[in-house]
Amino acid sequence: MPTNLPPEAKNKWAEVESTRNPREKIQRMQEFLSLVPQHKGTMKLRGQIKKKMAVLRKELEERKQKRAGRGGPKFFIEKEGAAQIALLGVTNVGKSCLLSAVTNANIPVSVAPYTTREPVPAVMGFEDVQFQLVEVPAVMEGSAGGRAWGLQSLAVARNADGLILMVDLSRDPVGQLSLVLSELEKSRILVNKPRGRVDIDHSYMGAGLHVILTGKLLDCTMQHVKDLLGSYRIGDAVVKISGEVTLDEVEDAIFESTTYRPSVVVANKLDASGAKANLKQLEDFVAGRVPVVAVSCEKKLGLERLGAVLFNALGVIRIYTKQPGAREPSQRPFTLRRGATLTDLARSIHTDFERDFAFARVWADRLMFSPQKVGVGFALEDGDVVEIHVR
Ligand SMILES: Nc1nc2c(ncn2[C@@H]2O[C@H](COP(=O)(O)OP(=O)(O)OP(=O)(O)O)[C@@H](O)[C@H]2O)c(=O)[nH]1
Ligand SMILES: [Mg+2]
């Protein structure tokens, strides 16, 4: 739905964008809100701005705590392994129990609600790769608006590579999942791949406005996009549009970028009474949009499937590198994402590698001739053995 903002509101937004100081930014956002007309078309926008203000306030608070020598809450957990996966769910669904079952984390599991109050990272092995799971404090209604640890939990989710959405099969899993999905949506985190995306990068100062369209505009022309950006006085930015996008979605991206995180639903407490019937309801609700893994963390049932499901959902591929002249490839693979090319591999090994890359030889069953000599654009697949030759 179009927001139809008046020009004074758009001008005010330009002021918000140009303000760096968080306290002033909050002030400008408040002024912006007062200029946004209250109708259905601006509802989402108003919610978004309020959330941004809440995040800024939390940041201010955190800084104050740091200055006072108290360590504030952690918004980012350093990544380890092939992927970082945030473990989200309402309280008591068994998130800590899952960590205890599939990693070596030693973490309290309790019938008391809200036992876990800060993010807990732990490593889970699958074949020859490792996933880092991060349990975050329980999501509740209002998390996205800053209630309790909500902003922290959702910030970890945004920064992660994928999500486990955990529900409890002993009590209304559809209700729990809906709640978590709604808080994610308010935080502009999608669990299904959108048909298009818009990225606005303001970091190129003085370069002018560049709109790079690799996809398709559904209901407007390039000129409409430029006019819209112009009306917000965005004169200095690189705007990338891929996939299929509407003008409303471009406008959304001006306020906050939407991110997509591949997700897996883990339905716990399969051992509980009524769990089977609830699982059926959950599966009907999810309708194949994301994978559902039914488990009992307490009875250790179904957990062996989790690694493979995450591996597939995240699109992890393993590449085994080989030194020129060596007989055997490395034991430990490099992990990349489906669709990665040799350039991505070279870059993940070393920046010099990317620069000095001459050619590579690849061993793979799918190739007619293996090894085959290939160039930087070669599309890698899981299990490929690669020998890189530098200049
Ligand atoms: N029946 C049954 N109970 C389980 C299972 N897994 C966990 N529980 C119980 O569920 C309760 C909550 O478990 P936790 O792992 O602490 O839940 P959590 O999601 O980490 O909860 P908070 O961190 O407090 O938000 C505990 O009493 C567990 O014993 C299971 O597979 N079956
Ligand atoms: Mg817990």
Tab-separated table of C-alpha atoms and ligand atoms in Angstrom:
chain	number	residue	atom	x	y	z
A	1	MET	CA	0.000	0.000	0.000
A	2	PRO	CA	1.475	3.416	-0.902
A	3	THR	CA	2.489	5.680	1.953
A	4	ASN	CA	1.789	8.941	0.038
A	5	LEU	CA	4.001	10.930	2.361
A	6	PRO	CA	3.806	14.716	2.139
A	7	PRO	CA	6.991	16.477	0.965
A	8	GLU	CA	7.743	17.884	4.423
A	9	ALA	CA	7.895	14.324	5.785
A	10	LYS	CA	10.242	13.273	2.985
A	11	ASN	CA	12.462	16.273	3.651
A	12	LYS	CA	12.508	15.392	7.310
A	13	TRP	CA	13.608	11.873	6.428
A	14	ALA	CA	16.544	13.312	4.512
A	15	GLU	CA	17.472	15.088	7.759
A	16	VAL	CA	17.221	11.816	9.674
A	17	GLU	CA	19.550	10.161	7.179
A	18	SER	CA	22.122	12.903	7.437
A	19	THR	CA	22.211	12.864	11.239
A	20	ARG	CA	24.855	10.637	12.822
A	21	ASN	CA	24.414	11.400	16.504
A	22	PRO	CA	21.931	8.824	17.871
A	23	ARG	CA	20.277	11.242	20.299
A	24	GLU	CA	19.638	13.774	17.539
A	25	LYS	CA	18.567	11.010	15.200
A	26	ILE	CA	15.882	9.897	17.652
A	27	GLN	CA	14.717	13.506	17.891
A	28	ARG	CA	14.496	13.857	14.080
A	29	MET	CA	12.659	10.544	13.818
A	30	GLN	CA	10.138	11.763	16.341
A	31	GLU	CA	9.632	14.886	14.232
A	32	PHE	CA	9.359	12.737	11.118
A	33	LEU	CA	6.665	10.611	12.758
A	34	SER	CA	4.647	13.688	13.614
A	35	LEU	CA	4.634	14.571	9.890
A	36	VAL	CA	3.488	11.131	8.742
A	37	PRO	CA	-0.267	11.049	8.228
A	38	GLN	CA	-2.053	8.355	10.205
A	39	HIS	CA	-3.719	6.014	7.745
A	40	LYS	CA	-3.538	2.369	6.824
A	41	GLY	CA	-0.910	2.912	4.145
A	42	THR	CA	1.583	4.296	6.669
A	43	MET	CA	0.925	1.781	9.445
A	44	LYS	CA	3.858	-0.456	8.615
A	45	LEU	CA	6.157	2.516	8.179
A	46	ARG	CA	5.196	4.020	11.539
A	47	GLY	CA	5.837	0.668	13.234
A	48	GLN	CA	9.229	0.447	11.554
A	49	ILE	CA	10.290	3.904	12.637
A	50	LYS	CA	9.214	3.272	16.214
A	51	LYS	CA	11.281	0.102	16.189
A	52	LYS	CA	14.321	1.945	14.828
A	53	MET	CA	13.923	4.507	17.584
A	54	ALA	CA	13.750	1.735	20.172
A	55	VAL	CA	16.956	0.203	18.781
A	56	LEU	CA	18.728	3.561	18.959
A	57	ARG	CA	17.560	4.085	22.531
A	58	LYS	CA	18.892	0.649	23.494
A	59	GLU	CA	22.202	1.493	21.844
A	60	LEU	CA	22.429	4.700	23.827
A	61	GLU	CA	21.677	2.794	27.004
A	62	GLU	CA	24.307	0.216	26.143
A	63	ARG	CA	26.931	2.904	25.600
A	64	LYS	CA	26.060	4.453	28.916
A	65	GLN	CA	26.444	1.077	30.631
A	66	LYS	CA	29.790	0.525	28.944
A	67	ARG	CA	31.012	3.880	30.150
A	68	ALA	CA	29.898	2.940	33.635
A	69	GLY	CA	32.044	-0.203	33.328
A	70	ARG	CA	29.146	-2.642	33.179
A	71	GLY	CA	29.321	-4.960	30.170
A	72	GLY	CA	26.103	-4.410	28.243
A	73	PRO	CA	24.193	-7.120	26.379
A	74	LYS	CA	25.893	-8.717	23.389
A	75	PHE	CA	24.279	-7.884	20.058
A	76	PHE	CA	26.767	-9.814	17.951
A	77	ILE	CA	28.320	-13.191	18.449
A	78	GLU	CA	31.537	-13.829	16.575
A	79	LYS	CA	30.994	-16.429	13.872
A	80	GLU	CA	32.543	-19.886	13.851
A	81	GLY	CA	32.270	-22.860	11.521
A	82	ALA	CA	30.373	-23.182	8.238
A	83	ALA	CA	27.411	-21.104	9.387
A	84	GLN	CA	25.975	-19.314	12.379
A	85	ILE	CA	22.412	-20.316	13.163
A	86	ALA	CA	20.273	-18.401	15.640
A	87	LEU	CA	17.994	-20.576	17.735
A	88	LEU	CA	14.727	-18.722	18.244
A	89	GLY	CA	11.484	-19.569	19.959
A	90	VAL	CA	9.113	-18.592	22.720
A	91	THR	CA	10.152	-19.569	26.217
A	92	ASN	CA	10.314	-23.191	27.393
A	93	VAL	CA	10.179	-24.814	23.973
A	94	GLY	CA	13.455	-26.603	24.758
A	95	LYS	CA	16.098	-24.436	23.087
A	96	SER	CA	18.648	-25.048	25.831
A	97	CYS	CA	17.746	-28.723	25.860
A	98	LEU	CA	18.539	-28.874	22.122
A	99	LEU	CA	21.931	-27.226	22.688
A	100	SER	CA	22.694	-29.731	25.436
A	101	ALA	CA	21.681	-32.602	23.164
A	102	VAL	CA	23.576	-31.698	19.979
A	103	THR	CA	26.555	-29.646	21.190
A	104	ASN	CA	28.840	-29.872	24.168
A	105	ALA	CA	27.371	-26.753	25.752
A	106	ASN	CA	26.755	-27.030	29.433
A	107	ILE	CA	23.690	-24.910	29.887
A	108	PRO	CA	20.793	-24.857	32.333
A	109	VAL	CA	17.523	-26.441	31.156
A	110	SER	CA	14.587	-25.571	33.323
A	111	VAL	CA	10.802	-25.619	33.611
A	112	ALA	CA	11.064	-22.041	34.798
A	113	PRO	CA	10.352	-19.603	31.944
A	114	TYR	CA	13.024	-17.230	30.630
A	115	THR	CA	15.958	-19.232	31.932
A	116	THR	CA	18.316	-18.165	29.135
A	117	ARG	CA	18.962	-14.441	29.350
A	118	GLU	CA	21.851	-13.906	27.020
A	119	PRO	CA	22.960	-15.442	23.716
A	120	VAL	CA	24.758	-18.775	24.143
A	121	PRO	CA	26.890	-20.029	21.249
A	122	ALA	CA	27.827	-23.711	20.873
A	123	VAL	CA	29.149	-25.866	18.048
A	124	MET	CA	27.364	-28.780	16.419
A	125	GLY	CA	29.192	-31.133	14.067
A	126	PHE	CA	27.697	-32.577	10.887
A	127	GLU	CA	29.880	-34.914	8.817
A	128	ASP	CA	33.045	-32.865	8.269
A	129	VAL	CA	31.537	-29.416	8.874
A	130	GLN	CA	30.564	-27.506	11.972
A	131	PHE	CA	27.596	-25.288	12.598
A	132	GLN	CA	27.524	-22.694	15.313
A	133	LEU	CA	24.154	-22.616	17.040
A	134	VAL	CA	23.345	-19.546	19.130
A	135	GLU	CA	20.473	-19.828	21.582
A	136	VAL	CA	19.007	-16.387	22.112
A	137	PRO	CA	16.720	-15.212	24.927
A	138	ALA	CA	13.121	-16.200	24.267
A	139	VAL	CA	11.039	-14.245	21.788
A	140	MET	CA	7.733	-12.905	23.083
A	141	GLU	CA	5.011	-10.639	21.838
A	142	GLY	CA	6.574	-7.180	21.556
A	143	SER	CA	10.173	-8.397	21.105
A	144	ALA	CA	10.574	-6.489	17.855
A	145	GLY	CA	9.394	-3.344	19.613
A	146	GLY	CA	12.121	-3.672	22.213
A	147	ARG	CA	10.412	-5.640	24.983
A	148	ALA	CA	12.810	-7.498	27.339
A	149	TRP	CA	15.793	-8.868	25.347
A	150	GLY	CA	13.877	-8.737	22.092
A	151	LEU	CA	16.113	-6.356	20.173
A	152	GLN	CA	19.175	-8.303	21.170
A	153	SER	CA	17.684	-11.651	20.138
A	154	LEU	CA	16.504	-10.251	16.823
A	155	ALA	CA	19.839	-8.528	16.170
A	156	VAL	CA	21.573	-11.894	16.571
A	157	ALA	CA	19.016	-13.405	14.169
A	158	ARG	CA	19.643	-10.670	11.601
A	159	ASN	CA	23.387	-11.175	11.799
A	160	ALA	CA	23.198	-15.002	11.623
A	161	ASP	CA	23.350	-17.016	8.397
A	162	GLY	CA	20.227	-19.008	9.143
A	163	LEU	CA	17.555	-19.590	11.765
A	164	ILE	CA	16.117	-22.476	13.713
A	165	LEU	CA	12.564	-21.617	14.711
A	166	MET	CA	11.775	-23.898	17.607
A	167	VAL	CA	8.298	-24.809	18.829
A	168	ASP	CA	6.873	-27.066	21.529
A	169	LEU	CA	4.561	-29.803	20.253
A	170	SER	CA	2.912	-30.247	23.639
A	171	ARG	CA	1.143	-26.872	23.347
A	172	ASP	CA	-0.110	-24.956	20.305
A	173	PRO	CA	2.951	-24.987	18.011
A	174	VAL	CA	1.128	-22.997	15.311
A	175	GLY	CA	0.470	-20.163	17.752
A	176	GLN	CA	4.119	-20.148	18.884
A	177	LEU	CA	5.438	-20.171	15.323
A	178	SER	CA	3.039	-17.408	14.243
A	179	LEU	CA	4.235	-15.258	17.102
A	180	VAL	CA	7.905	-15.732	16.219
A	181	LEU	CA	7.238	-15.135	12.503
A	182	SER	CA	5.352	-11.956	13.273
A	183	GLU	CA	8.175	-10.552	15.420
A	184	LEU	CA	10.663	-11.479	12.670
A	185	GLU	CA	8.522	-9.780	10.071
A	186	LYS	CA	8.358	-6.625	12.164
A	187	SER	CA	12.151	-6.754	12.278
A	188	ARG	CA	12.169	-7.151	8.495
A	189	ILE	CA	13.681	-10.610	8.572
A	190	LEU	CA	12.109	-12.965	6.058
A	191	VAL	CA	12.221	-16.746	6.307
A	192	ASN	CA	11.253	-17.254	2.675
A	193	LYS	CA	13.272	-16.003	-0.216
A	194	PRO	CA	11.629	-12.834	-1.559
A	195	ARG	CA	10.994	-12.574	-5.298
A	196	GLY	CA	13.198	-9.500	-5.405
A	197	ARG	CA	15.389	-7.265	-3.315
A	198	VAL	CA	16.473	-3.651	-3.080
A	199	ASP	CA	19.757	-2.623	-1.500
A	200	ILE	CA	20.564	0.996	-0.902
A	201	ASP	CA	24.196	1.675	-0.155
A	202	HIS	CA	24.918	5.187	1.094
A	203	SER	CA	28.637	4.614	1.558
A	204	TYR	CA	29.728	6.123	-1.768
A	205	MET	CA	29.846	9.780	-0.831
A	206	GLY	CA	29.894	12.230	-3.714
A	207	ALA	CA	29.406	9.602	-6.389
A	208	GLY	CA	25.884	10.633	-7.336
A	209	LEU	CA	22.893	8.373	-7.661
A	210	HIS	CA	23.295	5.051	-9.439
A	211	VAL	CA	20.438	2.637	-9.836
A	212	ILE	CA	21.588	-0.796	-10.964
A	213	LEU	CA	18.719	-2.879	-12.207
A	214	THR	CA	19.474	-6.556	-12.766
A	215	GLY	CA	15.864	-7.636	-12.258
A	216	LYS	CA	12.487	-6.277	-13.230
A	217	LEU	CA	10.301	-3.426	-11.998
A	218	LEU	CA	6.759	-4.748	-11.642
A	219	ASP	CA	4.599	-1.620	-11.507
A	220	CYS	CA	6.798	1.309	-12.424
A	221	THR	CA	9.590	2.551	-14.643
A	222	MET	CA	13.155	3.428	-13.836
A	223	GLN	CA	12.122	7.090	-13.909
A	224	HIS	CA	9.532	6.465	-11.170
A	225	VAL	CA	12.259	4.896	-9.034
A	226	LYS	CA	14.576	7.853	-9.586
A	227	ASP	CA	11.782	10.325	-8.874
A	228	LEU	CA	10.909	8.505	-5.664
A	229	LEU	CA	14.530	8.478	-4.475
A	230	GLY	CA	14.800	12.114	-5.483
A	231	SER	CA	11.727	13.021	-3.444
A	232	TYR	CA	13.568	11.665	-0.391
A	233	ARG	CA	16.599	13.690	-1.499
A	234	ILE	CA	18.698	10.582	-1.945
A	235	GLY	CA	21.267	11.958	-4.339
A	236	ASP	CA	24.277	9.959	-3.337
A	237	ALA	CA	23.818	6.214	-3.267
A	238	VAL	CA	24.144	2.970	-5.141
A	239	VAL	CA	20.758	1.314	-5.381
A	240	LYS	CA	20.771	-2.315	-6.477
A	241	ILE	CA	17.515	-3.872	-7.592
A	242	SER	CA	17.420	-7.581	-8.335
A	243	GLY	CA	14.591	-10.032	-8.916
A	244	GLU	CA	11.061	-8.622	-9.178
A	245	VAL	CA	10.334	-5.479	-7.223
A	246	THR	CA	7.476	-2.979	-6.816
A	247	LEU	CA	7.779	0.756	-6.213
A	248	ASP	CA	6.445	0.246	-2.662
A	249	GLU	CA	9.298	-2.137	-1.999
A	250	VAL	CA	11.800	0.462	-3.161
A	251	GLU	CA	10.196	2.926	-0.751
A	252	ASP	CA	10.385	0.318	2.055
A	253	ALA	CA	14.094	-0.105	1.433
A	254	ILE	CA	14.628	3.632	1.996
A	255	PHE	CA	13.671	3.105	5.631
A	256	GLU	CA	15.204	-0.257	6.360
A	257	SER	CA	16.580	-3.150	4.375
A	258	THR	CA	14.785	-6.451	4.441
A	259	THR	CA	16.933	-9.512	4.897
A	260	TYR	CA	16.256	-13.129	4.132
A	261	ARG	CA	17.488	-15.890	6.417
A	262	PRO	CA	17.032	-19.523	5.408
A	263	SER	CA	15.115	-21.199	8.209
A	264	VAL	CA	14.243	-24.598	9.610
A	265	VAL	CA	11.425	-25.312	12.055
A	266	VAL	CA	12.389	-27.685	14.843
A	267	ALA	CA	9.283	-29.124	16.513
A	268	ASN	CA	10.303	-30.392	19.938
A	269	LYS	CA	8.725	-32.629	22.600
A	270	LEU	CA	7.534	-35.245	20.136
A	271	ASP	CA	7.302	-37.535	23.174
A	272	ALA	CA	4.577	-35.417	24.824
A	273	SER	CA	0.927	-36.403	24.727
A	274	GLY	CA	-0.962	-34.870	21.828
A	275	ALA	CA	2.315	-34.121	20.020
A	276	LYS	CA	1.438	-36.120	16.895
A	277	ALA	CA	-1.827	-34.255	16.295
A	278	ASN	CA	-0.122	-30.904	16.904
A	279	LEU	CA	2.648	-31.847	14.486
A	280	LYS	CA	0.051	-32.467	11.802
A	281	GLN	CA	-1.451	-29.007	12.394
A	282	LEU	CA	1.995	-27.430	12.301
A	283	GLU	CA	2.850	-29.138	9.024
A	284	ASP	CA	-0.427	-28.002	7.480
A	285	PHE	CA	0.309	-24.448	8.586
A	286	VAL	CA	3.893	-24.452	7.292
A	287	ALA	CA	2.736	-26.083	4.044
A	288	GLY	CA	6.229	-26.911	2.859
A	289	ARG	CA	7.478	-23.301	2.920
A	290	VAL	CA	10.314	-24.285	5.270
A	291	PRO	CA	11.488	-27.718	6.389
A	292	VAL	CA	10.058	-29.098	9.650
A	293	VAL	CA	12.110	-31.477	11.787
A	294	ALA	CA	10.202	-33.221	14.586
A	295	VAL	CA	12.369	-34.182	17.558
A	296	SER	CA	12.425	-34.914	21.235
A	297	CYS	CA	15.491	-33.336	22.758
A	298	GLU	CA	14.837	-34.996	26.061
A	299	LYS	CA	14.388	-38.494	24.618
A	300	LYS	CA	16.979	-37.816	21.877
A	301	LEU	CA	14.624	-38.673	19.028
A	302	GLY	CA	14.918	-37.359	15.464
A	303	LEU	CA	17.996	-35.240	16.172
A	304	GLU	CA	20.179	-37.110	13.696
A	305	ARG	CA	18.277	-35.450	10.809
A	306	LEU	CA	18.985	-31.901	11.929
A	307	GLY	CA	22.498	-31.545	10.513
A	308	ALA	CA	21.535	-32.616	7.003
A	309	VAL	CA	18.421	-30.435	6.965
A	310	LEU	CA	20.420	-27.356	8.025
A	311	PHE	CA	23.131	-28.184	5.507
A	312	ASN	CA	20.553	-28.244	2.689
A	313	ALA	CA	18.488	-25.282	3.836
A	314	LEU	CA	21.587	-23.107	4.091
A	315	GLY	CA	22.920	-24.347	0.771
A	316	VAL	CA	26.341	-25.197	2.184
A	317	ILE	CA	28.857	-26.720	-0.206
A	318	ARG	CA	32.223	-28.217	0.715
A	319	ILE	CA	35.303	-27.725	-1.399
A	320	TYR	CA	38.460	-29.779	-0.836
A	321	THR	CA	41.573	-27.993	-1.954
A	322	LYS	CA	44.743	-29.630	-3.131
A	323	GLN	CA	48.259	-28.259	-3.426
A	324	PRO	CA	49.614	-28.556	-6.979
A	325	GLY	CA	51.612	-31.784	-6.986
A	326	ALA	CA	50.073	-33.190	-3.798
A	327	ARG	CA	48.411	-36.568	-4.070
A	328	GLU	CA	45.565	-36.110	-1.634
A	329	PRO	CA	43.244	-33.157	-1.083
A	330	SER	CA	42.902	-31.483	2.307
A	331	GLN	CA	40.870	-33.312	4.916
A	332	ARG	CA	39.051	-30.223	6.077
A	333	PRO	CA	36.920	-28.547	3.440
A	334	PHE	CA	36.350	-24.885	2.782
A	335	THR	CA	32.661	-24.194	3.090
A	336	LEU	CA	30.830	-21.886	0.701
A	337	ARG	CA	27.220	-21.379	-0.399
A	338	ARG	CA	25.480	-22.948	-3.373
A	339	GLY	CA	26.151	-20.880	-6.478
A	340	ALA	CA	29.690	-19.994	-5.402
A	341	THR	CA	32.383	-19.769	-8.067
A	342	LEU	CA	36.132	-20.217	-8.015
A	343	THR	CA	36.458	-16.486	-7.338
A	344	ASP	CA	34.556	-16.945	-4.080
A	345	LEU	CA	36.792	-19.855	-3.140
A	346	ALA	CA	39.985	-17.968	-3.938
A	347	ARG	CA	38.725	-15.008	-1.929
A	348	SER	CA	37.891	-17.156	1.069
A	349	ILE	CA	41.355	-18.721	1.017
A	350	HIS	CA	43.326	-15.519	0.727
A	351	THR	CA	42.914	-12.092	-0.880
A	352	ASP	CA	46.201	-12.578	-2.772
A	353	PHE	CA	44.809	-15.744	-4.256
A	354	GLU	CA	42.019	-13.847	-5.902
A	355	ARG	CA	44.476	-11.353	-7.389
A	356	ASP	CA	47.052	-13.904	-8.533
A	357	PHE	CA	44.657	-16.596	-9.724
A	358	ALA	CA	45.765	-18.108	-13.042
A	359	PHE	CA	43.590	-21.213	-13.459
A	360	ALA	CA	42.370	-24.189	-11.472
A	361	ARG	CA	41.973	-27.871	-11.998
A	362	VAL	CA	38.788	-29.426	-10.698
A	363	TRP	CA	38.051	-33.064	-9.965
A	364	ALA	CA	34.341	-33.928	-9.909
A	365	ASP	CA	32.124	-36.804	-10.998
A	366	ARG	CA	29.812	-34.516	-12.966
A	367	LEU	CA	32.611	-33.420	-15.317
A	368	MET	CA	33.094	-35.237	-18.582
A	369	PHE	CA	36.855	-34.916	-18.154
A	370	SER	CA	38.152	-34.871	-14.610
A	371	PRO	CA	40.340	-33.104	-13.734
A	372	GLN	CA	39.307	-30.233	-15.924
A	373	LYS	CA	41.137	-26.948	-16.332
A	374	VAL	CA	38.752	-24.086	-15.512
A	375	GLY	CA	38.662	-20.304	-15.012
A	376	VAL	CA	37.447	-17.998	-12.227
A	377	GLY	CA	33.788	-18.158	-13.220
A	378	PHE	CA	33.536	-21.925	-12.723
A	379	ALA	CA	30.488	-22.866	-10.598
A	380	LEU	CA	31.469	-25.084	-7.706
A	381	GLU	CA	29.431	-27.899	-6.188
A	382	ASP	CA	29.539	-29.838	-2.959
A	383	GLY	CA	32.463	-32.251	-2.866
A	384	ASP	CA	34.560	-30.668	-5.623
A	385	VAL	CA	38.324	-31.071	-5.338
A	386	VAL	CA	40.167	-27.964	-6.510
A	387	GLU	CA	43.801	-27.260	-7.246
A	388	ILE	CA	44.466	-23.557	-7.696
A	389	HIS	CA	47.396	-22.348	-9.784
A	390	VAL	CA	48.672	-18.842	-9.287
A	391	ARG	CA	50.601	-16.613	-11.632
B	1	LIG	N1	8.628	-33.734	27.323
B	1	LIG	C1	9.673	-33.047	26.900
B	1	LIG	N2	10.119	-31.988	27.604
B	1	LIG	C2	11.175	-31.305	27.131
B	1	LIG	C3	11.841	-31.683	25.936
B	1	LIG	N3	12.848	-30.820	25.721
B	1	LIG	C4	12.819	-29.922	26.742
B	1	LIG	N4	11.839	-30.234	27.614
B	1	LIG	C5	11.501	-29.519	28.859
B	1	LIG	O1	11.063	-28.217	28.565
B	1	LIG	C6	11.463	-27.304	29.587
B	1	LIG	C7	12.162	-26.112	29.000
B	1	LIG	O2	13.390	-26.484	28.443
B	1	LIG	P1	14.538	-25.435	28.107
B	1	LIG	O3	15.523	-26.138	27.252
B	1	LIG	O4	15.029	-24.791	29.341
B	1	LIG	O5	13.694	-24.380	27.265
B	1	LIG	P2	14.197	-23.005	26.584
B	1	LIG	O6	13.500	-22.920	25.282
B	1	LIG	O7	15.661	-22.949	26.566
B	1	LIG	O8	13.549	-21.942	27.548
B	1	LIG	P3	14.072	-20.499	28.071
B	1	LIG	O9	15.551	-20.387	27.871
B	1	LIG	O10	13.700	-20.503	29.512
B	1	LIG	O11	13.279	-19.504	27.301
B	1	LIG	C8	12.357	-28.098	30.544
B	1	LIG	O12	11.572	-28.470	31.655
B	1	LIG	C9	12.742	-29.318	29.732
B	1	LIG	O13	12.983	-30.435	30.546
B	1	LIG	C10	11.358	-32.821	25.224
B	1	LIG	O14	11.861	-33.225	24.185
B	1	LIG	N5	10.267	-33.446	25.753
B	2	MG	MG	17.002	-21.657	27.395
